[in-house]
Tab-separated table of C-alpha atoms and ligand atoms in Angstrom:
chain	number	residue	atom	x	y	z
A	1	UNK	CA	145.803	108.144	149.477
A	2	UNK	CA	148.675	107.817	152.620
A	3	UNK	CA	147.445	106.302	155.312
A	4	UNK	CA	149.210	108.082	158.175
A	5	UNK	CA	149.508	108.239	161.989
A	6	UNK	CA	147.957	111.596	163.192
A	7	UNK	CA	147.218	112.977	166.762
A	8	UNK	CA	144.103	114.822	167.112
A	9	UNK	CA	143.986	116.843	170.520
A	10	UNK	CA	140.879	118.614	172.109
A	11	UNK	CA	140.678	120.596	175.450
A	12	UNK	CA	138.474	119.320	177.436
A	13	UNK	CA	136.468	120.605	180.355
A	14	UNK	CA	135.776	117.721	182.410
A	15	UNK	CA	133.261	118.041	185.535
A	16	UNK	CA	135.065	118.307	189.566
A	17	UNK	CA	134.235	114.899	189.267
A	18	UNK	CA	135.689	113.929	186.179
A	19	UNK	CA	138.483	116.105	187.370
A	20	UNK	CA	139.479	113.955	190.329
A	21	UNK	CA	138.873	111.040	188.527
A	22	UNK	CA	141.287	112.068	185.854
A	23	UNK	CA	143.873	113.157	188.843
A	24	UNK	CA	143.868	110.033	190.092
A	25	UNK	CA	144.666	108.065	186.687
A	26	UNK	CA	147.674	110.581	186.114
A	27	UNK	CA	149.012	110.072	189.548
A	28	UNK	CA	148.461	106.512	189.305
A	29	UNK	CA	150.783	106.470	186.177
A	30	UNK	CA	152.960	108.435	188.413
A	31	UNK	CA	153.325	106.303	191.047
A	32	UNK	CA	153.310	102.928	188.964
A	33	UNK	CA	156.481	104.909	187.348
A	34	UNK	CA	158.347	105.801	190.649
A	35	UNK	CA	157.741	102.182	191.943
A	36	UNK	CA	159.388	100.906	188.580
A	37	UNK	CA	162.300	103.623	188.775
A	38	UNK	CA	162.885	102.372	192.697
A	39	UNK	CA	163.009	99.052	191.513
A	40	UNK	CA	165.571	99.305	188.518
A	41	UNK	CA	167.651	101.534	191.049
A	42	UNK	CA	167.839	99.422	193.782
A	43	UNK	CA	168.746	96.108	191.561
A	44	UNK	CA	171.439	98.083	189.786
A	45	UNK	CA	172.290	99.346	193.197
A	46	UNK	CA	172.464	95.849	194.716
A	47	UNK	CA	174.646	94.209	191.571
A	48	UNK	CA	177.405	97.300	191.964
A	49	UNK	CA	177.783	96.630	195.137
A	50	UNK	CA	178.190	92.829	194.404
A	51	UNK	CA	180.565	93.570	192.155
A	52	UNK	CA	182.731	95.984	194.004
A	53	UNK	CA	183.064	92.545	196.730
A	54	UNK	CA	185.097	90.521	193.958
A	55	UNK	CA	181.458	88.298	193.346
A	56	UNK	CA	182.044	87.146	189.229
A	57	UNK	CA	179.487	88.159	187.198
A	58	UNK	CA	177.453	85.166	186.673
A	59	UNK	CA	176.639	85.100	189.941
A	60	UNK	CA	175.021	88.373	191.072
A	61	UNK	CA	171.939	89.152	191.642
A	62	UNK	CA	169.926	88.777	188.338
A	63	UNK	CA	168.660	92.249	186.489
A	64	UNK	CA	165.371	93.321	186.226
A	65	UNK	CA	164.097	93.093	183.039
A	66	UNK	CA	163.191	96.819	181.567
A	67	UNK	CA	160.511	95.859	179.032
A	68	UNK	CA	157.308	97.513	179.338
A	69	UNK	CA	155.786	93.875	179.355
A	70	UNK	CA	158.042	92.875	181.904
A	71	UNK	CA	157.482	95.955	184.058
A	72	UNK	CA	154.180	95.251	183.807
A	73	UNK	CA	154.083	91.373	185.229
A	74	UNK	CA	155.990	92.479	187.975
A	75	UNK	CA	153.488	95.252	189.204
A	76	UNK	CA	150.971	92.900	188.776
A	77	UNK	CA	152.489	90.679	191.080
A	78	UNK	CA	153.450	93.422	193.648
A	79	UNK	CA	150.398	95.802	192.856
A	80	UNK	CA	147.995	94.284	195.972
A	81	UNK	CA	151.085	94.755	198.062
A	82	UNK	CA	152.378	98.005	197.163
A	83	UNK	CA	149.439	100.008	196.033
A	84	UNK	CA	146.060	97.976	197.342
A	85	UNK	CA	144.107	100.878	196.145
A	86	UNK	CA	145.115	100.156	192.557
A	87	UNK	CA	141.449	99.096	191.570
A	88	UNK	CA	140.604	102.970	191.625
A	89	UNK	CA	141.946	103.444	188.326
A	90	UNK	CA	141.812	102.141	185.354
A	91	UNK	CA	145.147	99.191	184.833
A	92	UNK	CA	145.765	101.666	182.058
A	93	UNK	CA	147.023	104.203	184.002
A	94	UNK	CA	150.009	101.811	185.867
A	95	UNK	CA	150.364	100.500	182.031
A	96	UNK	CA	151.231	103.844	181.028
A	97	UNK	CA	153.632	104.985	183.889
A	98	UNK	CA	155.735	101.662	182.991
A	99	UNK	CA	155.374	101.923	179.385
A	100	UNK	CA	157.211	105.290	180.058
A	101	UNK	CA	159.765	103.749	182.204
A	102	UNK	CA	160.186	101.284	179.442
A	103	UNK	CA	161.058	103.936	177.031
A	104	UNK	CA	162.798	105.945	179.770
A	105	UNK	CA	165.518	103.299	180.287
A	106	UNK	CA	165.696	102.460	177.197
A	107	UNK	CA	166.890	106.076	176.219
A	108	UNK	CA	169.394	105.772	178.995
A	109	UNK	CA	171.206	102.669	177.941
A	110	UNK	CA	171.385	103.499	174.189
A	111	UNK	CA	172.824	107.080	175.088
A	112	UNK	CA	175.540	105.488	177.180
A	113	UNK	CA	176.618	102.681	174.672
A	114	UNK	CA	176.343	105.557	171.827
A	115	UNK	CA	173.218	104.009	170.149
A	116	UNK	CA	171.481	107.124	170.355
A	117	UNK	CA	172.749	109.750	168.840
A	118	UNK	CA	172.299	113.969	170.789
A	119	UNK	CA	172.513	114.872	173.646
A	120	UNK	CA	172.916	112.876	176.943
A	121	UNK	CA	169.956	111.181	177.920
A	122	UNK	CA	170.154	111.019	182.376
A	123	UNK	CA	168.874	107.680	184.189
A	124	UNK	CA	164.789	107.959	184.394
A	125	UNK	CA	163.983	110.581	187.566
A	126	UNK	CA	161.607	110.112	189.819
A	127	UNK	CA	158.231	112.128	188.998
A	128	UNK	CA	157.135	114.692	191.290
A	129	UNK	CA	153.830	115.628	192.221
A	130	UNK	CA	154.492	119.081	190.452
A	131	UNK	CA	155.593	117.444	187.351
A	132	UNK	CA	152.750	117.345	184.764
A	133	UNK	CA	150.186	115.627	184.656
A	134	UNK	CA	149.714	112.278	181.898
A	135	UNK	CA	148.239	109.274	181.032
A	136	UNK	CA	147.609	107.105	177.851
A	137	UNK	CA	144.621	104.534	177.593
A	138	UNK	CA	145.896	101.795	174.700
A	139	UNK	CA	142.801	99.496	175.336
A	140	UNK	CA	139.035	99.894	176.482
A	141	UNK	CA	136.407	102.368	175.644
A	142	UNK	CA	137.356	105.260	174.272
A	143	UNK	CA	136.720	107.592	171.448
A	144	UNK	CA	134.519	110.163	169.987
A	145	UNK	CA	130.958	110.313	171.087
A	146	UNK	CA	127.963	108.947	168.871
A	147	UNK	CA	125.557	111.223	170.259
A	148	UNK	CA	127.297	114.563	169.592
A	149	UNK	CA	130.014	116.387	168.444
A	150	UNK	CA	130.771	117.393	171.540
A	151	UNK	CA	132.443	114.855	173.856
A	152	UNK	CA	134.994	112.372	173.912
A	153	UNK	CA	134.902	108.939	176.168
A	154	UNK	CA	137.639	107.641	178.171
A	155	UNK	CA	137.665	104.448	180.445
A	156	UNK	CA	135.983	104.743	183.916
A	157	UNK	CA	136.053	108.539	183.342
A	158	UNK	CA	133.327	108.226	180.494
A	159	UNK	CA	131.585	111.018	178.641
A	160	UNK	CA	134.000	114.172	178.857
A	161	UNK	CA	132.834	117.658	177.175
A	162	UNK	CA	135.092	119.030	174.504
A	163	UNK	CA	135.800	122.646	174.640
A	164	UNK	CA	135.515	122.660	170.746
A	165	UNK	CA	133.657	120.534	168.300
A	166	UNK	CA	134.913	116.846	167.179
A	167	UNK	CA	133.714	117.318	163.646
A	168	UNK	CA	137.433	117.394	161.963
A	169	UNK	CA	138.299	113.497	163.627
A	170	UNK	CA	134.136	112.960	163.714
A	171	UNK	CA	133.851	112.808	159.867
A	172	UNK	CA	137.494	110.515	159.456
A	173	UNK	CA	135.639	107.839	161.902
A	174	UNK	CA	131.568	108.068	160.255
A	175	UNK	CA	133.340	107.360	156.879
A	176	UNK	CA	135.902	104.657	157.981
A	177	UNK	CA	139.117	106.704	157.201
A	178	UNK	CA	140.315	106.924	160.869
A	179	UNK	CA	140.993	104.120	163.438
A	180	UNK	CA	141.760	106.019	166.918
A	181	UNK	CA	144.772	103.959	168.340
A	182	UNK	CA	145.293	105.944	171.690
A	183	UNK	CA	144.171	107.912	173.978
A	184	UNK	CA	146.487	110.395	175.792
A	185	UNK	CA	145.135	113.145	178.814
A	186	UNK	CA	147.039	115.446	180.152
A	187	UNK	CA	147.011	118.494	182.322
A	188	UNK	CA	148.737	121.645	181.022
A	189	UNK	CA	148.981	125.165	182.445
A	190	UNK	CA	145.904	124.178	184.356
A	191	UNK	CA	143.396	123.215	181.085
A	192	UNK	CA	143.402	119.537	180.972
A	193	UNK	CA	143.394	118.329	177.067
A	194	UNK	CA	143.069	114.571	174.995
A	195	UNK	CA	145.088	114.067	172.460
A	196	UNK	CA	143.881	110.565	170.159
A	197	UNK	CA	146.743	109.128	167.852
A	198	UNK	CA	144.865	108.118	165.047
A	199	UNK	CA	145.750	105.864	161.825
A	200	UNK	CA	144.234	107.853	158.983
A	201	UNK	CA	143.576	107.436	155.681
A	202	UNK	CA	144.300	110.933	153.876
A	203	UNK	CA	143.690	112.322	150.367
A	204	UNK	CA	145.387	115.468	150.007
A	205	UNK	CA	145.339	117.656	146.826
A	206	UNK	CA	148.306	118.190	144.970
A	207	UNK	CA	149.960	121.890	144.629
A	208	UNK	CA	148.176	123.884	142.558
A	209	UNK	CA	151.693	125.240	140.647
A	210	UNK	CA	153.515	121.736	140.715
A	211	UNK	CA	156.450	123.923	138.823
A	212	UNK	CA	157.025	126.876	141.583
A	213	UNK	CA	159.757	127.399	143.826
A	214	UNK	CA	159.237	129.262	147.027
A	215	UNK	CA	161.879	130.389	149.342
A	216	UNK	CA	160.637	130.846	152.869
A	217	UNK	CA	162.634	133.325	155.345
A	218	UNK	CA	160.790	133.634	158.695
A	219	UNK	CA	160.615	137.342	159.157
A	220	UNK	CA	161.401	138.922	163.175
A	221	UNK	CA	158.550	141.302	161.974
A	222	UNK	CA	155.674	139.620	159.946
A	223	UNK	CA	155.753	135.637	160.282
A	224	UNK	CA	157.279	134.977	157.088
A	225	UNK	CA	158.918	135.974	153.373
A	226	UNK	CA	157.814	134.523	150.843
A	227	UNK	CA	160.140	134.584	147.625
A	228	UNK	CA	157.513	135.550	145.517
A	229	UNK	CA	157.213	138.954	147.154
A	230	UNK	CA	154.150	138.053	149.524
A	231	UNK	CA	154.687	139.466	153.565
A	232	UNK	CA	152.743	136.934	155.393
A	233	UNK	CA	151.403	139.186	158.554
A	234	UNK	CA	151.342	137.572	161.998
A	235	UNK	CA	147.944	136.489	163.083
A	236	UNK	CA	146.265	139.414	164.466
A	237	UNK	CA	145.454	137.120	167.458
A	238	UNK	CA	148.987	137.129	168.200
A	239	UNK	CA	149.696	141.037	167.812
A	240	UNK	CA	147.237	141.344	170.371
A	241	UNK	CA	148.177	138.507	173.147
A	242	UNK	CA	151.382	140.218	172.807
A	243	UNK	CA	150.608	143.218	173.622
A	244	UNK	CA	148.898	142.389	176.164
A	245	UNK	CA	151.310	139.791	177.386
A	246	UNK	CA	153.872	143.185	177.535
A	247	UNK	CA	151.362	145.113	179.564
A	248	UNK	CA	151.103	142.233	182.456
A	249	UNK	CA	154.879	141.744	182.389
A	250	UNK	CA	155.085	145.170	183.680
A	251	UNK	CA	152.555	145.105	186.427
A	252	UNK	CA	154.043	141.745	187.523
A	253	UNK	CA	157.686	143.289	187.552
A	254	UNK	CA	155.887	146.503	189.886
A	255	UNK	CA	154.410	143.821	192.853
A	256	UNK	CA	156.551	141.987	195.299
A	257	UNK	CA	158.230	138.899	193.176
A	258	UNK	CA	159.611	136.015	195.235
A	259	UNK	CA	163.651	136.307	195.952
A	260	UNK	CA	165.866	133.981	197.291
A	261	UNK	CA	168.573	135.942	198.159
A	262	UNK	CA	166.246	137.868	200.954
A	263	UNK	CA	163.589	135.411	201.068
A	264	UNK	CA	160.900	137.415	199.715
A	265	UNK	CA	157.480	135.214	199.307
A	266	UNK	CA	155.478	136.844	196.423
A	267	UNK	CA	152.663	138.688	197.606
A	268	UNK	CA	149.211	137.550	196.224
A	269	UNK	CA	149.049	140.246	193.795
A	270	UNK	CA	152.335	139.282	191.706
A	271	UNK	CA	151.103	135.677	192.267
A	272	UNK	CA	148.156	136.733	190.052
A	273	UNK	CA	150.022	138.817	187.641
A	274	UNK	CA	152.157	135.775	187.527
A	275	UNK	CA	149.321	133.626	186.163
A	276	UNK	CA	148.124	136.182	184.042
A	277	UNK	CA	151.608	136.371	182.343
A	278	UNK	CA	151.546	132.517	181.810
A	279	UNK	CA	148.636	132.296	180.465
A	280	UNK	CA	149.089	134.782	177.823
A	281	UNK	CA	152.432	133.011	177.110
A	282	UNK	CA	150.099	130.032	176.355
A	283	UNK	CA	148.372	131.861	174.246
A	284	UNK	CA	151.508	133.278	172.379
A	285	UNK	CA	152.314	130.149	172.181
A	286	UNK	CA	148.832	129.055	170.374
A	287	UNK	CA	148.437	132.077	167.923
A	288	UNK	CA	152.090	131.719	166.557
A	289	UNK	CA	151.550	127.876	165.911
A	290	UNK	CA	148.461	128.529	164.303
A	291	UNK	CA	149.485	131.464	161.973
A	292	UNK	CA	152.524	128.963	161.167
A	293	UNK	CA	149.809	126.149	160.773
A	294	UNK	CA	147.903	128.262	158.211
A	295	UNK	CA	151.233	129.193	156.128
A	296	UNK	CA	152.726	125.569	155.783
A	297	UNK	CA	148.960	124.353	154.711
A	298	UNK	CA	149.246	127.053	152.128
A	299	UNK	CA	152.619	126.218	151.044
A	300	UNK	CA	151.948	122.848	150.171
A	301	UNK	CA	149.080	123.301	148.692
A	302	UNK	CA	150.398	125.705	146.098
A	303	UNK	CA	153.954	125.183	145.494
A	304	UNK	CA	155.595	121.972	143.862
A	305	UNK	CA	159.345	122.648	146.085
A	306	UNK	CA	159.486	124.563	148.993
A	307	UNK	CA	163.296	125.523	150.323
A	308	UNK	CA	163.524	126.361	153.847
A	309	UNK	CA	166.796	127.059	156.188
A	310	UNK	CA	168.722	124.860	158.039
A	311	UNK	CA	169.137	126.659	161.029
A	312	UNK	CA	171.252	125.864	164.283
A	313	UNK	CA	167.956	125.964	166.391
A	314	UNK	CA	169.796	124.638	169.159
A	315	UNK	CA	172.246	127.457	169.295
A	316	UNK	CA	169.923	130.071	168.636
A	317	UNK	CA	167.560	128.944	171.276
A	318	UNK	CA	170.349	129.450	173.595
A	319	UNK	CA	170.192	133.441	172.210
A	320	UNK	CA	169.197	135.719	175.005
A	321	UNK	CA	168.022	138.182	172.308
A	322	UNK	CA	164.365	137.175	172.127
A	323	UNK	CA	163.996	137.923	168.643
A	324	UNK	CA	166.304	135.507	167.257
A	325	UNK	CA	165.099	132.844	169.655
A	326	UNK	CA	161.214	133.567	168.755
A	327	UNK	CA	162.541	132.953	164.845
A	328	UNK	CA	164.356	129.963	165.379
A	329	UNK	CA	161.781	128.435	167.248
A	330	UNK	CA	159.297	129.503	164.430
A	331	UNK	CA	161.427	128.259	162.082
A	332	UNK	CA	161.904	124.693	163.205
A	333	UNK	CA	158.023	124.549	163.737
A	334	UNK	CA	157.623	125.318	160.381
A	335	UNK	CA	159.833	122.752	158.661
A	336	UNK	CA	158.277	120.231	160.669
A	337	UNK	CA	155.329	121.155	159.457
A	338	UNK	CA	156.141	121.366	155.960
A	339	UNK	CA	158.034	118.512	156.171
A	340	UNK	CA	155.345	116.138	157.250
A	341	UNK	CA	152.257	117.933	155.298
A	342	UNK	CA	154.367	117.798	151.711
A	343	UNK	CA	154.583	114.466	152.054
A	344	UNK	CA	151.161	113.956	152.185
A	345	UNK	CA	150.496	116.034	149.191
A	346	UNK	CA	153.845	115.247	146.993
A	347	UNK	CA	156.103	118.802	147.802
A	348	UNK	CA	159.304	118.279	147.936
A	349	UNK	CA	161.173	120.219	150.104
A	350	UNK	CA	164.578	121.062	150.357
A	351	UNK	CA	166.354	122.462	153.475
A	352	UNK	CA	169.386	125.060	152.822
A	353	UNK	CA	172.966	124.264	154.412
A	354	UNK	CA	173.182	125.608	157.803
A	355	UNK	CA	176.074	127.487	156.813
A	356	UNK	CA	174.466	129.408	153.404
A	357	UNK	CA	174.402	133.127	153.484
A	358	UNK	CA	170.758	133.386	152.680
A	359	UNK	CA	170.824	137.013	153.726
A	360	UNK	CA	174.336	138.207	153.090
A	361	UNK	CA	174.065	137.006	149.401
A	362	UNK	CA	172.837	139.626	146.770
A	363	UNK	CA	169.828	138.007	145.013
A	364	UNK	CA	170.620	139.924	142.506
A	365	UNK	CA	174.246	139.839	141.288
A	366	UNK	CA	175.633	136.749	143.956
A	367	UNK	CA	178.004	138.743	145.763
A	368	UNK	CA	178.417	137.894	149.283
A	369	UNK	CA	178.667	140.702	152.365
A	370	UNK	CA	181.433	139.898	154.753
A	371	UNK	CA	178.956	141.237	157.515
A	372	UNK	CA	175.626	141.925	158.147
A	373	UNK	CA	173.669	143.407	161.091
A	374	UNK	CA	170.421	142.100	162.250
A	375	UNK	CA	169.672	145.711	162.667
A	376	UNK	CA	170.179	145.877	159.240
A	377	UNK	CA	166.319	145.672	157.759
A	378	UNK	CA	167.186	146.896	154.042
A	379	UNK	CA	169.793	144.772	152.015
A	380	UNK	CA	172.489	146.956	150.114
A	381	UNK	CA	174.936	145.316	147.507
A	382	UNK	CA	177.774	146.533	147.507
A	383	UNK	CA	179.239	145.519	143.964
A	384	UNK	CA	175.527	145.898	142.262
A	385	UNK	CA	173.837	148.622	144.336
A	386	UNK	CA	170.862	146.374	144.679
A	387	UNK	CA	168.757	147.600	146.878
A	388	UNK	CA	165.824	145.074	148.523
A	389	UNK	CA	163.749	144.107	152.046
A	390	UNK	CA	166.319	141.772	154.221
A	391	UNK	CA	164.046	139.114	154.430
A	392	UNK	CA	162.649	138.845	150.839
A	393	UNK	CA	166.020	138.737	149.881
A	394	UNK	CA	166.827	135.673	152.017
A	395	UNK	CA	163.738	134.642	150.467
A	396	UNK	CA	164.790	134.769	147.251
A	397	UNK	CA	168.154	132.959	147.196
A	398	UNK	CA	166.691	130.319	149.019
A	399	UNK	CA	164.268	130.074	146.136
A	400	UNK	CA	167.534	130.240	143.738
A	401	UNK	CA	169.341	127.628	145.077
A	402	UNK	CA	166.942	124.774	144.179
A	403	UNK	CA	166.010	126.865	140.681
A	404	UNK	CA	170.157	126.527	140.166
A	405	UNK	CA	170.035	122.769	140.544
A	406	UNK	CA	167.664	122.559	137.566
A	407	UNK	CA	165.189	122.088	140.513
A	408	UNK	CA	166.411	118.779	140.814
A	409	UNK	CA	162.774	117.204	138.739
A	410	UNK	CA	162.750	113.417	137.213
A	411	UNK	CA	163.429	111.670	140.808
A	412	UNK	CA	160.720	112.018	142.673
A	413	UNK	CA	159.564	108.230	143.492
A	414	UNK	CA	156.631	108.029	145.834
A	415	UNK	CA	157.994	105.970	148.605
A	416	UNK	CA	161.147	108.145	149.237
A	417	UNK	CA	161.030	110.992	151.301
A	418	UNK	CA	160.434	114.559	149.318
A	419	UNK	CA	163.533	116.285	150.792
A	420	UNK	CA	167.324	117.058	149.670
A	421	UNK	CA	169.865	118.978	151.174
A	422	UNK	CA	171.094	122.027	148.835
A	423	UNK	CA	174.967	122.077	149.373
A	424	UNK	CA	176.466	125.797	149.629
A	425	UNK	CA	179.121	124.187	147.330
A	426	UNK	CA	176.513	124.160	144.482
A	427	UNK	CA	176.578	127.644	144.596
A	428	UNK	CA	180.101	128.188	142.418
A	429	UNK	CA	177.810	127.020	139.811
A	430	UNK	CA	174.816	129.322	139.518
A	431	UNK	CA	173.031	129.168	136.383
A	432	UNK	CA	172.639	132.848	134.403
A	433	UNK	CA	169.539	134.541	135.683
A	434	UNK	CA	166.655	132.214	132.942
A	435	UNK	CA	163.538	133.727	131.696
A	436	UNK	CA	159.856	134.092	133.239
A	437	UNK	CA	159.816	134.088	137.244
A	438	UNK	CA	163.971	133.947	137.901
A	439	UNK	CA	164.905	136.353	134.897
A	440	UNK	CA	161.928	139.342	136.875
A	441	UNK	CA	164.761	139.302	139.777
A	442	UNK	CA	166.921	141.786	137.569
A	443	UNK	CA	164.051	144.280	137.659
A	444	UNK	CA	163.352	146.593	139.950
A	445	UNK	CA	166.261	148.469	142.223
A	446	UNK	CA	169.236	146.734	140.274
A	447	UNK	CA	170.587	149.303	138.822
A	448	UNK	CA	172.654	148.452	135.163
A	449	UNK	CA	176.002	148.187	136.517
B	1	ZN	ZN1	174.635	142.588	143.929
């Protein structure tokens, strides 16, 4: 059993009057946010200017404190005065707004002494009111609802529908494996949602082949390669948004778009198309996490290592081929996936070097290609003549390259995390092709050299 912090998230479809009510809590955390912001500002403000006068340090204006508990005295004190409607919403909601703040700042200062590591983290802006839509309740009534499966309950909102049922997080809380911690609403892409971060107790079968190795390469075609041969398909839910996501991206581009140069407004109809396009982007969006959700539940549950590839998501997100970027972005949803759900069920996973030819290396004989085109579906050695899909070739190293570190067994203590990083270095050393699943590789196209 782990016992393991979770987030369980529903869409919900609250009534109009739930709906303002639920407005008014997020734009309450909003404004309890830009009051903070304007208060850190001007204070910094103030001392910068004291300083630039010659006044010595201990003698400037004092700093406000950025704690979240700090924050949160001080709005207390200045709430009647700055916001007398305050008693609207729950205290949660101004709780929230400087909770972020809190976090906000804190961000900001480590990332200019160098304490946080990535890139630069900008001082806390002040929220819009087209920004989205949030707010977390830490105390008061909420949860799941007794009488159904149906709705959640939130402070001062109370009773919400669910769009789905409650039954996953329902069961964890009737038998006293779940403790609901939070409760976080927000608004997106006009659907508002809860999300509950819950502390769960979880017993999670092990793999069913504790000794298998899979290599995963995310395919541009199917979702993924499996090195055992299998072609996981994309959801069929996702074939179709996308096709139809295609046909509404044309009719958009044929209306009147908005353009600054000649100061077009849209016209209503491309306003519409507009929407139509974002919501099937949601949807996307949905399908391809969910087919990805499906595979890294199956890959823990069957394989004792899974390798996966280190890729520069970062720089690939930056591709303006739409391919690559789709992959990449698959690709780092999956390892978090994988990451978290084999340590729940004892996988270990290792994660290739960024810089390992997955697909330029013959899975066959180990010669590397100087080149290789994405275009390039079919892999062709040119020393052995092997012949094999791209992908299930990429697959297949990957697989290799934990098999050639004797799959690393014997350390695997229950506390440490499940994960090692497979040097390309170690690949000078590749063990001869072994018996059973490793030794089948030389069948097939290979050709006796
Ligand atoms: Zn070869």
């Amino acid at each position: 059993m782990t016992r393991v912090l979770q987030a369980y998230q529903f869409a919900v479809d609250p009534t109009p009057a739930q709906d303002g009510a639920l407005r008014s809590h997020c734009g309450g955390q909003r404004y309890a946010f830009n009051w903070g912001v304007a208060r850190v500002k001007v204070n910094l403000a103030q001392r910068d200017a004291e300083r630039s006068y010659g006044i010595p340090d201990d003698q400037l204006t004092p700093s406000v404190s950025w704690s979240a508990y700090s924050l949160r005295k001080d709005w207390n004190r200045a709430k009647d005065a700055v916001a007398p409607w305050w008693t609207e919403n729950s205290k949660e909601a101004y709780s929230s707004g400087l909770a972020n703040l809190a976090t906000a700042l804190k961000n900001w200062a480590d990332s200019r002494t160098g304490k946080r590591h990535g890139r630069m983290v900008g001082f806390p802006r002040f929220k819009g009111k087209r920004n989205a839509l949030s707010c977390r309740f830490t105390t008061g009534a909420f949860g799941l609802s007794d009488a159904d499966r149906r709705h959640v309950t939130l402070p001062r909102i109370g009773l919400v529908r669910t769009h789905e049922s409650t039954r996953k997080l329902a069961r964890h809380v009737e038998h006293g494996t779940a403790r609901i911690r939070s409760a976080t609403v927000s608004h997106r892409r006009g659907r508002w949602f809860v999300s509950f971060s819950v502390e769960i107790d979880r017993v999670d079968p092990g793999p069913t082949r504790p000794d298998a190795v899979v290599g995963v390469d995310l395919g541009l075609k199917s979702l993924a390669v499996l090195s055992t041969g299998e072609v996981i398909a994309n959801p069929k839910h996702l074939e179709i948004a996308q096709r139809e996501l295609r046909r509404r991206q044309r009719q958009a581009s044929r209306r009147q778009g908005p353009d600054r140069r000649t100061n077009t407004t849209p016209s209503r109809r491309w306003r519409k198309a507009a929407a139509q396009v974002a919501r099937l982007h949601t949807a996307v969006a949905h399908a391809r996490r969910d087919g990805l959700h499906k595979l890294s539940t199956r890959l823990v549950r069957t394989f004792g290592a899974i390798v996966l590839e280190d890729l520069n998501v970062a720089g690939m997100t930056k591709n303006r081929r739409l391919a690559r970027r789709v992959a990449g972005v698959g690709m780092a949803e999956l390892r978090r996936q994988v990451e978290y759900k084999a340590a729940w069920s004892g996988v270990r996973v290792h994660i290739a070097d960024r810089w390992y030819p997955s697909s330029k290396t013959c899975s066959a004989c180990g010669a590397v290609k100087a080149k290789l085109r994405l275009s390039e579906r079919v892999f062709r050695c040119d020393r052995c003549g092997f012949v094999l899909d791209r992908d299930l070739n990429a697959a297949r190293n990957l697989a290799t390259l934990v098999e050639a570190v004797g799959g690393d067994g014997g350390e695997l203590r229950r506390d440490s995390p499940r994960e090692t990083h497979v040097r390309p270095a170690l690949r000078g050393q590749r063990v001869p092709p072994r018996e059973g699943p490793s030794g089948q590789r030389r069948c097939g196209n290979a050709p006796a050299a």
